[in-house]
């Protein structure tokens, strides 16, 4: 499956989710290609960090930009079971190129009003992308949720009404273990210190891959 993890907003957790999904797919013995399509290079740096620490990295990571995201995915897709594309936090040529070749557009939202306001822009982007790629399915979910409070429910209520993007029944909470794992070049399942975080990322993984036809 080809998954583009993207948004029109920075800092919502795209790289954290891309890297954790990569780890989970690799643990299932899938041949995984992680594409860092963001010039910041977060996913690429995370893989490099991991390699420097001597941690096994049973997937391939490449850094690509602009239309190369589309052309390289077209060339490489037959060699991989799954391709996960970490896109930058803006509407870029790389994001649009990724959406042309993806099966799934996965969009994290944080339950803050500034983030939720971007949902309409994402909906317009999905609409355009669908006209070029009719197999594209788009899903949102809440990342960095609070453990309590009305914000999560308010955000879900808004996201559930956005055209063309289905809200997944999964919430990933703001948990120190996620950022701790990333800092150590790991996925949260590998850090193995927080059962709730592991359950949440597995639930997200299962929800995304269950959508496979
Ligand atoms: N569920 C979470 N719990 C704790 N920390 C998180 C969670 N999700 C993301 N973070 C942290 O929030 C910060 C931003 O996450 P990340 O870099 O994945 O976002 P991004 O959308 O890729 O950002 P950018 O748009 O800059 O590429 C990072 O420090 C990351 O570790
Ligand atoms: Mg990022």
PDB file of C-alpha atoms and ligand atoms in Angstrom:
ATOM      1  CA  UNK A   1       0.000   0.000   0.000  1.00  0.00           C
ATOM      2  CA  UNK A   2       1.254   3.491  -0.752  1.00  0.00           C
ATOM      3  CA  UNK A   3       0.497   5.940   2.042  1.00  0.00           C
ATOM      4  CA  UNK A   4       1.115   9.652   1.935  1.00  0.00           C
ATOM      5  CA  UNK A   5       1.242  11.124   5.438  1.00  0.00           C
ATOM      6  CA  UNK A   6       0.633  14.794   4.825  1.00  0.00           C
ATOM      7  CA  UNK A   7      -1.090  17.993   5.812  1.00  0.00           C
ATOM      8  CA  UNK A   8      -1.127  21.654   4.980  1.00  0.00           C
ATOM      9  CA  UNK A   9      -0.004  22.353   8.548  1.00  0.00           C
ATOM     10  CA  UNK A  10       3.390  21.908  10.164  1.00  0.00           C
ATOM     11  CA  UNK A  11       4.140  20.035  13.351  1.00  0.00           C
ATOM     12  CA  UNK A  12       1.034  17.827  13.483  1.00  0.00           C
ATOM     13  CA  UNK A  13       2.992  14.561  13.782  1.00  0.00           C
ATOM     14  CA  UNK A  14       3.487  13.462  10.149  1.00  0.00           C
ATOM     15  CA  UNK A  15       7.088  12.343  10.629  1.00  0.00           C
ATOM     16  CA  UNK A  16       6.358  10.645  13.951  1.00  0.00           C
ATOM     17  CA  UNK A  17       3.465   8.725  12.414  1.00  0.00           C
ATOM     18  CA  UNK A  18       5.407   7.894   9.205  1.00  0.00           C
ATOM     19  CA  UNK A  19       8.354   6.481  11.139  1.00  0.00           C
ATOM     20  CA  UNK A  20       6.172   4.506  13.561  1.00  0.00           C
ATOM     21  CA  UNK A  21       4.124   2.993  10.720  1.00  0.00           C
ATOM     22  CA  UNK A  22       7.389   2.090   8.978  1.00  0.00           C
ATOM     23  CA  UNK A  23       8.580   0.226  12.069  1.00  0.00           C
ATOM     24  CA  UNK A  24       5.259  -1.620  12.422  1.00  0.00           C
ATOM     25  CA  UNK A  25       5.216  -2.713   8.766  1.00  0.00           C
ATOM     26  CA  UNK A  26       8.855  -3.842   8.958  1.00  0.00           C
ATOM     27  CA  UNK A  27       8.032  -5.885  12.089  1.00  0.00           C
ATOM     28  CA  UNK A  28       5.436  -7.653   9.942  1.00  0.00           C
ATOM     29  CA  UNK A  29       8.250  -8.555   7.534  1.00  0.00           C
ATOM     30  CA  UNK A  30       6.928  -6.271   4.814  1.00  0.00           C
ATOM     31  CA  UNK A  31       9.363  -4.801   2.325  1.00  0.00           C
ATOM     32  CA  UNK A  32       9.061  -1.130   3.223  1.00  0.00           C
ATOM     33  CA  UNK A  33      10.234   2.012   1.486  1.00  0.00           C
ATOM     34  CA  UNK A  34      10.169   5.179   3.618  1.00  0.00           C
ATOM     35  CA  UNK A  35      10.277   8.295   1.463  1.00  0.00           C
ATOM     36  CA  UNK A  36      11.273  11.522   3.124  1.00  0.00           C
ATOM     37  CA  UNK A  37       9.633  14.089   0.860  1.00  0.00           C
ATOM     38  CA  UNK A  38      10.182  16.986   3.235  1.00  0.00           C
ATOM     39  CA  UNK A  39      13.228  19.206   2.824  1.00  0.00           C
ATOM     40  CA  UNK A  40      13.560  19.336   6.630  1.00  0.00           C
ATOM     41  CA  UNK A  41      14.544  15.688   6.322  1.00  0.00           C
ATOM     42  CA  UNK A  42      13.117  14.478   9.624  1.00  0.00           C
ATOM     43  CA  UNK A  43      12.420  10.848   8.615  1.00  0.00           C
ATOM     44  CA  UNK A  44      15.724  10.581   6.765  1.00  0.00           C
ATOM     45  CA  UNK A  45      17.593  11.978   9.776  1.00  0.00           C
ATOM     46  CA  UNK A  46      15.748   9.566  12.076  1.00  0.00           C
ATOM     47  CA  UNK A  47      16.825   6.599   9.932  1.00  0.00           C
ATOM     48  CA  UNK A  48      20.421   7.919   9.852  1.00  0.00           C
ATOM     49  CA  UNK A  49      20.363   8.360  13.641  1.00  0.00           C
ATOM     50  CA  UNK A  50      19.144   4.800  14.022  1.00  0.00           C
ATOM     51  CA  UNK A  51      21.830   3.458  11.737  1.00  0.00           C
ATOM     52  CA  UNK A  52      24.511   5.456  13.593  1.00  0.00           C
ATOM     53  CA  UNK A  53      23.324   3.866  16.850  1.00  0.00           C
ATOM     54  CA  UNK A  54      23.728   0.433  15.273  1.00  0.00           C
ATOM     55  CA  UNK A  55      20.007  -0.354  15.409  1.00  0.00           C
ATOM     56  CA  UNK A  56      18.797  -2.656  12.650  1.00  0.00           C
ATOM     57  CA  UNK A  57      16.904  -0.806   9.943  1.00  0.00           C
ATOM     58  CA  UNK A  58      15.150  -3.396   7.796  1.00  0.00           C
ATOM     59  CA  UNK A  59      13.697  -0.936   5.300  1.00  0.00           C
ATOM     60  CA  UNK A  60      14.959   1.456   2.663  1.00  0.00           C
ATOM     61  CA  UNK A  61      14.834   5.212   3.179  1.00  0.00           C
ATOM     62  CA  UNK A  62      15.205   7.743   0.380  1.00  0.00           C
ATOM     63  CA  UNK A  63      14.937  11.503   0.257  1.00  0.00           C
ATOM     64  CA  UNK A  64      12.991  12.832  -2.732  1.00  0.00           C
ATOM     65  CA  UNK A  65      11.615  16.165  -3.831  1.00  0.00           C
ATOM     66  CA  UNK A  66       8.943  17.465  -6.225  1.00  0.00           C
ATOM     67  CA  UNK A  67       7.936  15.377  -9.235  1.00  0.00           C
ATOM     68  CA  UNK A  68      10.651  12.794  -8.401  1.00  0.00           C
ATOM     69  CA  UNK A  69       8.311  11.575  -5.644  1.00  0.00           C
ATOM     70  CA  UNK A  70       5.844  10.479  -8.323  1.00  0.00           C
ATOM     71  CA  UNK A  71       8.313   9.132 -10.886  1.00  0.00           C
ATOM     72  CA  UNK A  72      10.434   7.199  -8.376  1.00  0.00           C
ATOM     73  CA  UNK A  73       7.384   5.668  -6.673  1.00  0.00           C
ATOM     74  CA  UNK A  74       6.131   4.539 -10.074  1.00  0.00           C
ATOM     75  CA  UNK A  75       9.505   2.892 -10.750  1.00  0.00           C
ATOM     76  CA  UNK A  76      10.035   1.414  -7.282  1.00  0.00           C
ATOM     77  CA  UNK A  77       6.562   0.295  -6.216  1.00  0.00           C
ATOM     78  CA  UNK A  78       6.938  -3.239  -7.577  1.00  0.00           C
ATOM     79  CA  UNK A  79       9.929  -3.817  -5.274  1.00  0.00           C
ATOM     80  CA  UNK A  80       8.045  -3.001  -2.050  1.00  0.00           C
ATOM     81  CA  UNK A  81       4.948  -4.161  -0.191  1.00  0.00           C
ATOM     82  CA  UNK A  82       4.462  -0.753   1.381  1.00  0.00           C
ATOM     83  CA  UNK A  83       5.646   2.751   0.638  1.00  0.00           C
ATOM     84  CA  UNK A  84       5.242   5.431   3.302  1.00  0.00           C
ATOM     85  CA  UNK A  85       5.766   9.009   2.174  1.00  0.00           C
ATOM     86  CA  UNK A  86       6.446  11.633   4.844  1.00  0.00           C
ATOM     87  CA  UNK A  87       5.474  14.976   3.309  1.00  0.00           C
ATOM     88  CA  UNK A  88       6.243  18.448   4.594  1.00  0.00           C
ATOM     89  CA  UNK A  89       3.853  20.711   6.439  1.00  0.00           C
ATOM     90  CA  UNK A  90       2.723  22.758   3.465  1.00  0.00           C
ATOM     91  CA  UNK A  91       0.944  22.303   0.173  1.00  0.00           C
ATOM     92  CA  UNK A  92       4.092  21.560  -1.865  1.00  0.00           C
ATOM     93  CA  UNK A  93       4.936  20.047  -5.250  1.00  0.00           C
ATOM     94  CA  UNK A  94       6.176  16.994  -3.330  1.00  0.00           C
ATOM     95  CA  UNK A  95       2.829  16.575  -1.556  1.00  0.00           C
ATOM     96  CA  UNK A  96       0.888  16.877  -4.821  1.00  0.00           C
ATOM     97  CA  UNK A  97       3.246  14.427  -6.563  1.00  0.00           C
ATOM     98  CA  UNK A  98       2.782  11.989  -3.663  1.00  0.00           C
ATOM     99  CA  UNK A  99      -1.000  12.240  -3.850  1.00  0.00           C
ATOM    100  CA  UNK A 100      -0.990  11.250  -7.528  1.00  0.00           C
ATOM    101  CA  UNK A 101       0.602   7.869  -6.744  1.00  0.00           C
ATOM    102  CA  UNK A 102      -0.803   7.080  -3.276  1.00  0.00           C
ATOM    103  CA  UNK A 103      -3.578   4.710  -2.269  1.00  0.00           C
ATOM    104  CA  UNK A 104      -4.122   6.494   1.029  1.00  0.00           C
ATOM    105  CA  UNK A 105      -3.734  10.087   2.183  1.00  0.00           C
ATOM    106  CA  UNK A 106      -3.391  10.029   5.972  1.00  0.00           C
ATOM    107  CA  UNK A 107      -3.822  13.409   7.639  1.00  0.00           C
ATOM    108  CA  UNK A 108      -3.096  13.917  11.345  1.00  0.00           C
ATOM    109  CA  UNK A 109      -4.871  16.806  13.069  1.00  0.00           C
ATOM    110  CA  UNK A 110      -4.155  18.186  16.493  1.00  0.00           C
ATOM    111  CA  UNK A 111      -7.279  19.103  18.457  1.00  0.00           C
ATOM    112  CA  UNK A 112      -6.520  22.836  18.426  1.00  0.00           C
ATOM    113  CA  UNK A 113      -8.639  25.329  16.600  1.00  0.00           C
ATOM    114  CA  UNK A 114      -5.850  26.584  14.303  1.00  0.00           C
ATOM    115  CA  UNK A 115      -5.232  23.033  13.171  1.00  0.00           C
ATOM    116  CA  UNK A 116      -8.874  22.139  12.698  1.00  0.00           C
ATOM    117  CA  UNK A 117      -9.408  25.273  10.607  1.00  0.00           C
ATOM    118  CA  UNK A 118      -7.053  23.790   8.002  1.00  0.00           C
ATOM    119  CA  UNK A 119      -9.462  20.872   7.454  1.00  0.00           C
ATOM    120  CA  UNK A 120     -11.338  22.743   4.752  1.00  0.00           C
ATOM    121  CA  UNK A 121      -8.066  23.400   2.871  1.00  0.00           C
ATOM    122  CA  UNK A 122      -7.205  19.707   3.105  1.00  0.00           C
ATOM    123  CA  UNK A 123     -10.652  18.866   1.740  1.00  0.00           C
ATOM    124  CA  UNK A 124     -10.036  21.119  -1.290  1.00  0.00           C
ATOM    125  CA  UNK A 125      -6.640  19.502  -1.840  1.00  0.00           C
ATOM    126  CA  UNK A 126      -8.229  16.032  -1.670  1.00  0.00           C
ATOM    127  CA  UNK A 127     -10.834  17.100  -4.172  1.00  0.00           C
ATOM    128  CA  UNK A 128      -8.142  18.181  -6.657  1.00  0.00           C
ATOM    129  CA  UNK A 129      -6.013  15.102  -6.002  1.00  0.00           C
ATOM    130  CA  UNK A 130      -9.010  12.820  -6.587  1.00  0.00           C
ATOM    131  CA  UNK A 131      -9.473  14.291 -10.055  1.00  0.00           C
ATOM    132  CA  UNK A 132      -5.950  13.043 -10.908  1.00  0.00           C
ATOM    133  CA  UNK A 133      -6.005   9.832  -8.852  1.00  0.00           C
ATOM    134  CA  UNK A 134      -9.427   8.262  -8.422  1.00  0.00           C
ATOM    135  CA  UNK A 135      -8.087   5.409  -6.265  1.00  0.00           C
ATOM    136  CA  UNK A 136      -7.021   7.832  -3.522  1.00  0.00           C
ATOM    137  CA  UNK A 137      -8.755   7.347  -0.158  1.00  0.00           C
ATOM    138  CA  UNK A 138      -8.278  10.043   2.461  1.00  0.00           C
ATOM    139  CA  UNK A 139      -8.394   9.595   6.222  1.00  0.00           C
ATOM    140  CA  UNK A 140      -7.967  11.924   9.163  1.00  0.00           C
ATOM    141  CA  UNK A 141      -7.327  11.167  12.810  1.00  0.00           C
ATOM    142  CA  UNK A 142      -6.550  13.109  15.953  1.00  0.00           C
ATOM    143  CA  UNK A 143      -2.917  13.148  17.071  1.00  0.00           C
ATOM    144  CA  UNK A 144      -1.519  14.750  20.232  1.00  0.00           C
ATOM    145  CA  UNK A 145      -4.906  14.445  21.883  1.00  0.00           C
ATOM    146  CA  UNK A 146      -5.309  15.442  25.512  1.00  0.00           C
ATOM    147  CA  UNK A 147      -6.128  12.626  27.908  1.00  0.00           C
ATOM    148  CA  UNK A 148      -9.298  14.441  28.920  1.00  0.00           C
ATOM    149  CA  UNK A 149     -11.343  17.504  28.058  1.00  0.00           C
ATOM    150  CA  UNK A 150     -13.838  18.449  25.391  1.00  0.00           C
ATOM    151  CA  UNK A 151     -11.271  19.497  22.770  1.00  0.00           C
ATOM    152  CA  UNK A 152     -10.929  15.992  21.335  1.00  0.00           C
ATOM    153  CA  UNK A 153     -14.694  15.558  20.915  1.00  0.00           C
ATOM    154  CA  UNK A 154     -15.119  19.024  19.429  1.00  0.00           C
ATOM    155  CA  UNK A 155     -12.321  18.352  16.939  1.00  0.00           C
ATOM    156  CA  UNK A 156     -13.763  14.948  16.016  1.00  0.00           C
ATOM    157  CA  UNK A 157     -17.171  16.462  15.473  1.00  0.00           C
ATOM    158  CA  UNK A 158     -15.713  19.000  13.006  1.00  0.00           C
ATOM    159  CA  UNK A 159     -13.480  16.470  11.223  1.00  0.00           C
ATOM    160  CA  UNK A 160     -16.316  13.963  10.817  1.00  0.00           C
ATOM    161  CA  UNK A 161     -18.173  16.513   8.666  1.00  0.00           C
ATOM    162  CA  UNK A 162     -15.329  17.311   6.244  1.00  0.00           C
ATOM    163  CA  UNK A 163     -16.068  16.253   2.663  1.00  0.00           C
ATOM    164  CA  UNK A 164     -13.890  13.597   1.100  1.00  0.00           C
ATOM    165  CA  UNK A 165     -11.907  12.693   4.236  1.00  0.00           C
ATOM    166  CA  UNK A 166     -13.072   9.937   6.540  1.00  0.00           C
ATOM    167  CA  UNK A 167     -12.298  10.320  10.240  1.00  0.00           C
ATOM    168  CA  UNK A 168     -10.686   7.114  11.524  1.00  0.00           C
ATOM    169  CA  UNK A 169     -12.010   5.880  14.877  1.00  0.00           C
ATOM    170  CA  UNK A 170      -8.542   6.160  16.390  1.00  0.00           C
ATOM    171  CA  UNK A 171      -7.008   8.781  18.654  1.00  0.00           C
ATOM    172  CA  UNK A 172      -3.288   9.087  19.339  1.00  0.00           C
ATOM    173  CA  UNK A 173      -2.658  10.877  22.624  1.00  0.00           C
ATOM    174  CA  UNK A 174       0.194  13.303  23.369  1.00  0.00           C
ATOM    175  CA  UNK A 175       2.560  10.987  25.208  1.00  0.00           C
ATOM    176  CA  UNK A 176       6.182  11.546  26.157  1.00  0.00           C
ATOM    177  CA  UNK A 177       6.999   7.983  25.101  1.00  0.00           C
ATOM    178  CA  UNK A 178       6.364   8.883  21.441  1.00  0.00           C
ATOM    179  CA  UNK A 179       8.907  11.704  21.435  1.00  0.00           C
ATOM    180  CA  UNK A 180      11.303   9.696  23.627  1.00  0.00           C
ATOM    181  CA  UNK A 181      11.212   6.825  21.143  1.00  0.00           C
ATOM    182  CA  UNK A 182      11.857   9.165  18.202  1.00  0.00           C
ATOM    183  CA  UNK A 183      14.813  10.745  20.003  1.00  0.00           C
ATOM    184  CA  UNK A 184      16.343   7.293  20.396  1.00  0.00           C
ATOM    185  CA  UNK A 185      15.829   6.410  16.731  1.00  0.00           C
ATOM    186  CA  UNK A 186      13.037   4.009  17.616  1.00  0.00           C
ATOM    187  CA  UNK A 187       9.358   3.451  17.069  1.00  0.00           C
ATOM    188  CA  UNK A 188       7.290   3.488  20.254  1.00  0.00           C
ATOM    189  CA  UNK A 189       6.736  -0.282  19.979  1.00  0.00           C
ATOM    190  CA  UNK A 190      10.503  -0.808  20.077  1.00  0.00           C
ATOM    191  CA  UNK A 191      10.979   1.498  23.082  1.00  0.00           C
ATOM    192  CA  UNK A 192       8.413  -0.751  24.767  1.00  0.00           C
ATOM    193  CA  UNK A 193       7.852   1.498  27.796  1.00  0.00           C
ATOM    194  CA  UNK A 194       4.248   2.604  27.349  1.00  0.00           C
ATOM    195  CA  UNK A 195       1.468   0.128  26.661  1.00  0.00           C
ATOM    196  CA  UNK A 196      -1.118   2.811  25.906  1.00  0.00           C
ATOM    197  CA  UNK A 197       1.062   4.477  23.268  1.00  0.00           C
ATOM    198  CA  UNK A 198       1.747   1.099  21.668  1.00  0.00           C
ATOM    199  CA  UNK A 199      -1.972   0.260  21.625  1.00  0.00           C
ATOM    200  CA  UNK A 200      -2.754   3.595  19.975  1.00  0.00           C
ATOM    201  CA  UNK A 201      -0.169   3.272  17.208  1.00  0.00           C
ATOM    202  CA  UNK A 202      -1.219  -0.319  16.525  1.00  0.00           C
ATOM    203  CA  UNK A 203      -4.862   0.792  16.376  1.00  0.00           C
ATOM    204  CA  UNK A 204      -3.894   3.458  13.837  1.00  0.00           C
ATOM    205  CA  UNK A 205      -1.858   0.948  11.836  1.00  0.00           C
ATOM    206  CA  UNK A 206      -4.745  -1.544  11.820  1.00  0.00           C
ATOM    207  CA  UNK A 207      -7.301   1.095  10.851  1.00  0.00           C
ATOM    208  CA  UNK A 208      -5.164   2.278   7.928  1.00  0.00           C
ATOM    209  CA  UNK A 209      -4.245  -1.156   6.614  1.00  0.00           C
ATOM    210  CA  UNK A 210      -7.781  -2.517   7.110  1.00  0.00           C
ATOM    211  CA  UNK A 211      -8.843  -0.017   4.455  1.00  0.00           C
ATOM    212  CA  UNK A 212      -6.748  -1.985   1.929  1.00  0.00           C
ATOM    213  CA  UNK A 213      -8.865  -3.420  -0.855  1.00  0.00           C
TER     214      UNK A 213
HETATM  215  N1  LIG B   1       1.402  11.741  19.860  1.00  0.00           N
HETATM  216  C1  LIG B   1       2.497  12.435  20.190  1.00  0.00           C
HETATM  217  N2  LIG B   1       2.945  12.449  21.475  1.00  0.00           N
HETATM  218  C2  LIG B   1       4.063  13.150  21.822  1.00  0.00           C
HETATM  219  N3  LIG B   1       4.779  13.886  20.978  1.00  0.00           N
HETATM  220  C3  LIG B   1       4.385  13.906  19.677  1.00  0.00           C
HETATM  221  C4  LIG B   1       3.241  13.184  19.211  1.00  0.00           C
HETATM  222  N4  LIG B   1       3.107  13.412  17.882  1.00  0.00           N
HETATM  223  C5  LIG B   1       4.130  14.236  17.542  1.00  0.00           C
HETATM  224  N5  LIG B   1       4.881  14.531  18.608  1.00  0.00           N
HETATM  225  C6  LIG B   1       6.064  15.423  18.670  1.00  0.00           C
HETATM  226  O1  LIG B   1       5.671  16.668  18.108  1.00  0.00           O
HETATM  227  C7  LIG B   1       6.740  17.212  17.331  1.00  0.00           C
HETATM  228  C8  LIG B   1       6.259  17.384  15.885  1.00  0.00           C
HETATM  229  O2  LIG B   1       6.044  16.082  15.336  1.00  0.00           O
HETATM  230  P1  LIG B   1       6.521  15.742  13.855  1.00  0.00           P
HETATM  231  O3  LIG B   1       7.911  16.219  13.617  1.00  0.00           O
HETATM  232  O4  LIG B   1       6.224  14.319  13.625  1.00  0.00           O
HETATM  233  O5  LIG B   1       5.487  16.655  13.081  1.00  0.00           O
HETATM  234  P2  LIG B   1       5.444  16.976  11.515  1.00  0.00           P
HETATM  235  O6  LIG B   1       4.020  17.137  11.165  1.00  0.00           O
HETATM  236  O7  LIG B   1       6.236  15.965  10.787  1.00  0.00           O
HETATM  237  O8  LIG B   1       6.194  18.373  11.471  1.00  0.00           O
HETATM  238  P3  LIG B   1       6.733  19.138  10.153  1.00  0.00           P
HETATM  239  O9  LIG B   1       5.523  19.773   9.528  1.00  0.00           O
HETATM  240  O10 LIG B   1       7.691  20.149  10.710  1.00  0.00           O
HETATM  241  O11 LIG B   1       7.357  18.112   9.264  1.00  0.00           O
HETATM  242  C9  LIG B   1       7.913  16.248  17.458  1.00  0.00           C
HETATM  243  O12 LIG B   1       8.739  16.690  18.493  1.00  0.00           O
HETATM  244  C10 LIG B   1       7.245  14.922  17.833  1.00  0.00           C
HETATM  245  O13 LIG B   1       8.093  14.087  18.573  1.00  0.00           O
HETATM  246 MG1  LIG B   2       7.853  16.179   9.492  1.00  0.00          MG
END
